[in-house]
Short mmCIF file of C-alpha atoms in Angstrom, two decimals:
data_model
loop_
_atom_site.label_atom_id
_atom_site.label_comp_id
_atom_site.label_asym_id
_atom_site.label_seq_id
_atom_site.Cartn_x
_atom_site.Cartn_y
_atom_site.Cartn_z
CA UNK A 1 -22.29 25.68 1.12
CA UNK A 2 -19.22 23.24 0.05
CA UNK A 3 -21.21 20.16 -0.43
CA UNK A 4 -23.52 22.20 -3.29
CA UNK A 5 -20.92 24.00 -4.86
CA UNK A 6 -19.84 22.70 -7.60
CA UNK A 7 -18.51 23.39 -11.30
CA UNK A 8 -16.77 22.12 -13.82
CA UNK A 9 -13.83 23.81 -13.77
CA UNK A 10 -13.49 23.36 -10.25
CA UNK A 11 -13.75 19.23 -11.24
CA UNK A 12 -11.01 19.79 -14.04
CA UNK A 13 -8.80 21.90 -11.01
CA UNK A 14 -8.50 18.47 -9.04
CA UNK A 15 -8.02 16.15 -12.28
CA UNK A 16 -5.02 18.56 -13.61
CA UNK A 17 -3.58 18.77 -9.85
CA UNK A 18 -3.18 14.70 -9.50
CA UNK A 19 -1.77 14.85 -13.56
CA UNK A 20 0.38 17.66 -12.76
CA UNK A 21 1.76 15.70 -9.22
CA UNK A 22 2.25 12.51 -11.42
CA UNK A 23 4.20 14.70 -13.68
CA UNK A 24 6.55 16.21 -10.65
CA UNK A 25 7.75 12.13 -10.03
CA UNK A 26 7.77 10.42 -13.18
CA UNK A 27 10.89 9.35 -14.81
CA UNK A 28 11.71 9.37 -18.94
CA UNK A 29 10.16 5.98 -19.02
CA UNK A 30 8.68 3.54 -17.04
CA UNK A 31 8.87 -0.42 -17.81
CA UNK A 32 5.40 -1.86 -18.88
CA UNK A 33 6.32 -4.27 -16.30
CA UNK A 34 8.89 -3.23 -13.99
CA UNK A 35 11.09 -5.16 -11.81
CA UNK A 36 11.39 -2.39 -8.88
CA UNK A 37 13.48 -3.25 -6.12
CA UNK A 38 11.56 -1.23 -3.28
CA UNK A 39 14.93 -0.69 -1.26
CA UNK A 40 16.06 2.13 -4.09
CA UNK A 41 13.06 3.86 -3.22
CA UNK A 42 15.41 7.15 -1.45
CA UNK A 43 12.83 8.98 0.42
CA UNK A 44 10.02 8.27 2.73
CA UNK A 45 8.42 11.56 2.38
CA UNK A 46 8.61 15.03 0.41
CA UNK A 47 6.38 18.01 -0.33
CA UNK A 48 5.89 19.87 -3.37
CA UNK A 49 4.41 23.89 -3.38
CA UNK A 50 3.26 26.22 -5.84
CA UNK A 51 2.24 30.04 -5.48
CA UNK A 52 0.67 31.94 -8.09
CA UNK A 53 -1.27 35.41 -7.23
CA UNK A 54 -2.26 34.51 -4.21
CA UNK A 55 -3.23 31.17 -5.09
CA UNK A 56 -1.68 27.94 -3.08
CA UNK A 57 -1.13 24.39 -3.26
CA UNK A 58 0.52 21.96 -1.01
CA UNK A 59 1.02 18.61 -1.62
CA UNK A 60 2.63 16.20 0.96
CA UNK A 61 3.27 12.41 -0.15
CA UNK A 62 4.54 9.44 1.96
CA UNK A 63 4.84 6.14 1.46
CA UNK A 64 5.06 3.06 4.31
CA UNK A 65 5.88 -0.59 3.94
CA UNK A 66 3.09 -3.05 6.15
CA UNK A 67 2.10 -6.42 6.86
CA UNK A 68 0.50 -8.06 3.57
CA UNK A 69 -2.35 -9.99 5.93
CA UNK A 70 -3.75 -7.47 8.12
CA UNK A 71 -3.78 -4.78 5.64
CA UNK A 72 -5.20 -6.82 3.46
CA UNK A 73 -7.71 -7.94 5.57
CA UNK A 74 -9.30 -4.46 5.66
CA UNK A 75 -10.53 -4.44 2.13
CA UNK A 76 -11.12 -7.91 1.10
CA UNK A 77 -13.38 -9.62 0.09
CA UNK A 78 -13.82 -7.36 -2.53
CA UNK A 79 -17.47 -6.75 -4.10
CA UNK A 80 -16.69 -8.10 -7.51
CA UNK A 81 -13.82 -9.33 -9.38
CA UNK A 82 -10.92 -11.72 -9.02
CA UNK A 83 -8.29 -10.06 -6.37
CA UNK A 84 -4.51 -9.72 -6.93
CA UNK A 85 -2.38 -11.99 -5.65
CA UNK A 86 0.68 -10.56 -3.63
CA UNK A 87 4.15 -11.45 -4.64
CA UNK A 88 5.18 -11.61 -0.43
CA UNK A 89 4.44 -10.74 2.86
CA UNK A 90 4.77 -6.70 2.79
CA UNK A 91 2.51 -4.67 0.81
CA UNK A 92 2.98 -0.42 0.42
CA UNK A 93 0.46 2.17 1.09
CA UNK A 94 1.03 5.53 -0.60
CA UNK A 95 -0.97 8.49 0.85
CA UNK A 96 -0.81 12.21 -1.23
CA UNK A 97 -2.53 14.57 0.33
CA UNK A 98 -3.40 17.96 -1.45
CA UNK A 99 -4.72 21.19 -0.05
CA UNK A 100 -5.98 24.19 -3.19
CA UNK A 101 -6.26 27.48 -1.79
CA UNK A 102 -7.86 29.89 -4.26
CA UNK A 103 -8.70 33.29 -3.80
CA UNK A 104 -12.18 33.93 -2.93
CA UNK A 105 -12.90 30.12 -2.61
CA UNK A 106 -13.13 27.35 0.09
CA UNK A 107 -10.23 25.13 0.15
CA UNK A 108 -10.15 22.51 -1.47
CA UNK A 109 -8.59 18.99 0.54
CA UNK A 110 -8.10 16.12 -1.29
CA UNK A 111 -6.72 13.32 0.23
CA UNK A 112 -5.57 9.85 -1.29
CA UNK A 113 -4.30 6.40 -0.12
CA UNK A 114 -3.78 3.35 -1.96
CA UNK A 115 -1.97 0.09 -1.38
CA UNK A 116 -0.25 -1.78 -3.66
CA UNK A 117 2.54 -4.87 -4.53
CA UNK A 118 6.10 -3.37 -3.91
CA UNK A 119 7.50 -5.63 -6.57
CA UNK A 120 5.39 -4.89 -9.95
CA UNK A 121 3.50 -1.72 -8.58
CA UNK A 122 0.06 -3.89 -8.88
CA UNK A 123 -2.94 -2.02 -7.58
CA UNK A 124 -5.28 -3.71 -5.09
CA UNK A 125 -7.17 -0.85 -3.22
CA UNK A 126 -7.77 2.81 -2.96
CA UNK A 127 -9.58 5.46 -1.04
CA UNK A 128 -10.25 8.63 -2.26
CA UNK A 129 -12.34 11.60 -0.45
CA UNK A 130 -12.48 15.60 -1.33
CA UNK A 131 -13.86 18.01 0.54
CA UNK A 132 -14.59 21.70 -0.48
CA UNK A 133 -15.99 21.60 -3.92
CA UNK A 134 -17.96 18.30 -5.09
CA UNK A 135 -17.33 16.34 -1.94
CA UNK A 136 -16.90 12.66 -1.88
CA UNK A 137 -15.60 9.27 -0.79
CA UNK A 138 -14.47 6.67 -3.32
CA UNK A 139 -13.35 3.30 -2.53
CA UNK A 140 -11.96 1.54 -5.38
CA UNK A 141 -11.17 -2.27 -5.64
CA UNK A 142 -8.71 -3.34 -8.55
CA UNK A 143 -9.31 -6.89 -9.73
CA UNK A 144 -8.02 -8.87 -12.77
CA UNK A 145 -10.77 -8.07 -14.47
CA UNK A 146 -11.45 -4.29 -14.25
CA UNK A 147 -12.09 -1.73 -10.97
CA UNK A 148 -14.91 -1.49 -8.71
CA UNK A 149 -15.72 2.14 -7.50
CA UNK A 150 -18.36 2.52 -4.32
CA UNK A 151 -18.81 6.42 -3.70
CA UNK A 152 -20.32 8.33 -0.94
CA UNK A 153 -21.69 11.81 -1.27
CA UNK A 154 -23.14 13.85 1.44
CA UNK A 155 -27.13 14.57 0.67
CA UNK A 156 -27.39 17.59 2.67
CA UNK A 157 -25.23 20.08 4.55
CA UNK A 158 -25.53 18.97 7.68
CA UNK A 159 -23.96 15.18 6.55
CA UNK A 160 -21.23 17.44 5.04
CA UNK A 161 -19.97 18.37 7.78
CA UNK A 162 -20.04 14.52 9.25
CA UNK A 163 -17.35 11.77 8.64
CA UNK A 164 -17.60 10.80 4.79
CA UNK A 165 -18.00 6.97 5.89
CA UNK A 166 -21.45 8.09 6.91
CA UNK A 167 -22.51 10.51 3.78
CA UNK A 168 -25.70 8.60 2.47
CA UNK A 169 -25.58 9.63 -0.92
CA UNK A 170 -24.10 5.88 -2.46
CA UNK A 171 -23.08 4.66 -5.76
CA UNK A 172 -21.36 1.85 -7.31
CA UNK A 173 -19.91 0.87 -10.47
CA UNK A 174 -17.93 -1.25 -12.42
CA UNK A 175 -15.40 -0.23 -15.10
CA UNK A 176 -13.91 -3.47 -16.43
CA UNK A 177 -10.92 -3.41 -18.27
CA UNK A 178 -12.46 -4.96 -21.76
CA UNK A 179 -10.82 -4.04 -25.48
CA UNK A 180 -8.96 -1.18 -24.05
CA UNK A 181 -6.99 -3.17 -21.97
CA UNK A 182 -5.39 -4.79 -25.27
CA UNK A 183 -1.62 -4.19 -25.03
CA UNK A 184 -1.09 -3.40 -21.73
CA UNK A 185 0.82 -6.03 -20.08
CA UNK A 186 -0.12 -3.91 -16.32
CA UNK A 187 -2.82 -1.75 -15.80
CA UNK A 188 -1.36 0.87 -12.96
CA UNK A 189 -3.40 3.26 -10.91
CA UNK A 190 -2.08 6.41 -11.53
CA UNK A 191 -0.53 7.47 -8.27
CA UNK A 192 1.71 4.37 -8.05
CA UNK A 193 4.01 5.83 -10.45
CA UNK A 194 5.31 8.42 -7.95
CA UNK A 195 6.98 4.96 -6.28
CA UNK A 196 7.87 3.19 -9.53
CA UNK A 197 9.76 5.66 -10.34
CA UNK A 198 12.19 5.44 -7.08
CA UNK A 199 11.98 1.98 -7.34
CA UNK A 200 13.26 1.03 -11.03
CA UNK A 201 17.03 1.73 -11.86
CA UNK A 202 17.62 4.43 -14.39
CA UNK A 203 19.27 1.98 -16.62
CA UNK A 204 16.16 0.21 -16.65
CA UNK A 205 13.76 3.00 -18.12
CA UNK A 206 15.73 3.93 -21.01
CA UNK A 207 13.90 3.43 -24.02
CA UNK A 208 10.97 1.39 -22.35
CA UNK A 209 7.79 1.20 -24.01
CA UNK A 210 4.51 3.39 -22.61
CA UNK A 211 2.73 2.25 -19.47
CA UNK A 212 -1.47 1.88 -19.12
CA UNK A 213 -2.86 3.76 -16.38
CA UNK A 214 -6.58 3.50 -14.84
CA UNK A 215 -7.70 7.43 -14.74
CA UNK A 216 -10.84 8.83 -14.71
CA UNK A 217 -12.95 5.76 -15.36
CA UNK A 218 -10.64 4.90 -18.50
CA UNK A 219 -7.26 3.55 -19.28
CA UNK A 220 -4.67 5.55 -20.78
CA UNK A 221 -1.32 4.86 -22.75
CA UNK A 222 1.05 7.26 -21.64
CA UNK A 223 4.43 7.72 -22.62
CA UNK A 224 7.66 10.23 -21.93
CA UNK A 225 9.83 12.41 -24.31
CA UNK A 226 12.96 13.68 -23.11
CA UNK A 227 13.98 17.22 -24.16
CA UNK A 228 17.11 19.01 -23.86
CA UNK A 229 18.55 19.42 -19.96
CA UNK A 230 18.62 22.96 -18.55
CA UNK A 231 19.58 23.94 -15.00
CA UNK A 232 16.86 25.13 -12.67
CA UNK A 233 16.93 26.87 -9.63
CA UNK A 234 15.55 24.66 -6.39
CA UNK A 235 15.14 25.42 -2.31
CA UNK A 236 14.25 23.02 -0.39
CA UNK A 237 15.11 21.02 3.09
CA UNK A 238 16.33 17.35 2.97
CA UNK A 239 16.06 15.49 5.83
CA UNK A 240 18.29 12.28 6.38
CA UNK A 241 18.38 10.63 9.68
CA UNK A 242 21.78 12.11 10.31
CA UNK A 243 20.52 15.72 10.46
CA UNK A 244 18.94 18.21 7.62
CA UNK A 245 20.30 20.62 4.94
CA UNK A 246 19.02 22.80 2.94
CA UNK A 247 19.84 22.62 -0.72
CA UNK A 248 19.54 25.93 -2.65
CA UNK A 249 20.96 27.47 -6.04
CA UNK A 250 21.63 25.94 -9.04
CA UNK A 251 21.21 22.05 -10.24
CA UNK A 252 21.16 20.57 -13.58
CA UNK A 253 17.95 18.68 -14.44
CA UNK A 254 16.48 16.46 -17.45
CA UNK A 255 13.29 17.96 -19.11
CA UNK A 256 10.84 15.71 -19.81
CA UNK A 257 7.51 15.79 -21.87
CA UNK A 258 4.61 13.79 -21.24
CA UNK A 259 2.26 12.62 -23.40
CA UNK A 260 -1.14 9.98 -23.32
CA UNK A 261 -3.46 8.77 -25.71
CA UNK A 262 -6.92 7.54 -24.60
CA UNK A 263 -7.82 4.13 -25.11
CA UNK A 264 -11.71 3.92 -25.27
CA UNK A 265 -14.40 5.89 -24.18
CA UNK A 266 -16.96 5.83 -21.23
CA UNK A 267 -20.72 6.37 -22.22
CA UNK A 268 -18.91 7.92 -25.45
CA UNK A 269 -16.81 10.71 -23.32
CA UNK A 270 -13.53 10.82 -22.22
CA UNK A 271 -10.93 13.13 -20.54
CA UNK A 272 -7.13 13.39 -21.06
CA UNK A 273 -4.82 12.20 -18.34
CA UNK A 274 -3.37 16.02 -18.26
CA UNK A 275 -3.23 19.01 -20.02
CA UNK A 276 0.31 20.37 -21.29
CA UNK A 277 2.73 20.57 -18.91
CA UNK A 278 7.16 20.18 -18.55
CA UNK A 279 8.38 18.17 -15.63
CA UNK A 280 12.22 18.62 -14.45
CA UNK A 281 13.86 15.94 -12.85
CA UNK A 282 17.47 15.36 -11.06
CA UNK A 283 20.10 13.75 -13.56
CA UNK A 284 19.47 10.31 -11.91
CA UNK A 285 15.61 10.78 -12.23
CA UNK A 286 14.89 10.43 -8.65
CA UNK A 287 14.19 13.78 -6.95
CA UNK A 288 11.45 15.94 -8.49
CA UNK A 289 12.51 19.21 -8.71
CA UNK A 290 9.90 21.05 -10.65
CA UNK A 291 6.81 21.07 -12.92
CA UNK A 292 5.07 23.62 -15.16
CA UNK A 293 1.75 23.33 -16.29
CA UNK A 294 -1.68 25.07 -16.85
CA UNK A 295 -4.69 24.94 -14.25
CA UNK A 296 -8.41 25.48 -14.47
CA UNK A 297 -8.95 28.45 -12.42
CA UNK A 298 -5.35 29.35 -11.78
CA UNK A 299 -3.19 29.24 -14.70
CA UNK A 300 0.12 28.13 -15.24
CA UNK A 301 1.63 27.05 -11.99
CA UNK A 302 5.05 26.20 -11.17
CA UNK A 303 5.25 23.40 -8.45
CA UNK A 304 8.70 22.98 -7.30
CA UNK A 305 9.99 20.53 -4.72
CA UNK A 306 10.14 22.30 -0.92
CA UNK A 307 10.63 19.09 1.46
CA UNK A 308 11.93 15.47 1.19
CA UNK A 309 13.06 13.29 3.70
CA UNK A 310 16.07 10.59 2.45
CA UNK A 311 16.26 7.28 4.25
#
């Protein structure tokens, strides 16, 4: 049954995925504390795909602009901490959803929201929930002082197969931010990269220094080396609201290497942000076109970009 199967390779599956979707949208460099100007921000949604022996994954991300109060209003009060304070009246929720088809295996779904200020990319909430292999449902509250996680797990098949708001399995912790956080003018959740990137002029990123990232429990320094351009080959539909086209053949593309060092550990463990991996981006750094990388389980995959949709 899903909610008892579980192993650690199929745990290190979902942490490379989300590294390995990070590295599809990040740019050379990202200001420690960007000034992102959230009209650049090109698309409102795109896919990425990867096939590899019979093995799948889909990931679809979008992003929306809403009302500061009433979103707000869903997830605050917070348990613990000192909220963020917004710098106006919008706030952006990113969603990235991400289906694993194996062969032999249950899908795995996981599925990812998280809102955030459109001006300096600072976190404020996120929910989390997988289904298929470890299931769960994380909540996690970003405050000035570190990140409160409450997570559900189901205690028996029968909740599996229930909403995850109602698994009765709870826990709760909170990782504050502490030494580690020494240095890092901005502590980012991961995901909010993908719109930082859109969102910061090219100009801007050029020889920035390394951004902090919350990951895994743990915060992590990660930086971006820029290698020498090739061409790669794409196909894939864009979507503008004046019709569609479908872009296919040739296009030149920056290669860029990412690497992270771990600051701290948590009860004396810790786990890298992602294993090796090349990401190639458009000339202007704002269309992912396509990542290689390795996978537990799987391999190296190549995810390449299948569907955006331009404002």
């Amino acid at each position: 049954m899903a909610w008892k199967r579980s192993s650690a390779a199929g745990r290190r599956l979902g942490q490379g995925l989300l590294a390995a979707i990070l590295l599809m949208v990040l740019a050379p460099a990202v200001p420690a504390q960007p000034a992102a100007d959230p009209g650049r921000v090109p698309w409102t949604f795109f896919a990425l795909q990867a096939e590899r022996l019979g093995n799948r994954i889909t990931t679809e991300v979008r992003i929306a602009t809403l009302p500061a109060a009433a979103e707000r209003a869903r997830f605050l009060p917070g348990p613990k901490g000192v909220p963020f304070s917004l710098s106006g009246p919008e706030l952006v929720k990113l969603s990235v959803t991400t289906v694993i088809e194996i062969l032999g295996r249950q899908p795995v779904r996981i599925d990812s929201h998280v809102w955030f200020d459109p001006r300096d990319g600072t976190p404020l909430f996120r929910i989390r929930t997988r289904t298929g292999v470890d299931d769960y449902h994380q909540l996690f509250w970003f405050t000035r002082e570190g990140v409160f996680r409450r997570q559900r797990e189901p205690a028996s098949s029968v909740e599996a197969a229930r909403p995850p708001e109602s698994w009765t399995k709870l826990g709760e912790h909170f990782y504050p931010y502490g030494p580690a956080a020494q240095g890092c003018p901005q502590v980012l959740e991961s995901s909010i990269l993908i719109y930082l990137l859109s969102a910061t002029p090219i100009t801007e990123r050029q020889g920035a220094l390394p951004v902090c990232v919350f990951h895994k429990r743990l915060i992590h320094r990660v930086s971006f080396n820029p290698e020498t351009a090739k061409t790669v080959s794409v196909d894939f539909l864009e979507k503008t609201p004046a019709g569609e086209n479908r872009r296919s053949g040739a296009m030149p593309a920056q290669r860029i290497r990412i690497a992270s060092q771990l600051l701290g550990t948590y009860r004396g463990d810790g786990e890298d942000f992602f294993e090796d991996g090349m990401l190639l981006i458009s000339p202007d750094g704002r269309l992912p076109l396509m990542v290689s990388c390795e996978l537990p389980l799987i391999g190296r995959m190549e995810l390449r970009l299948k569907e955006i949709h331009l404002k």
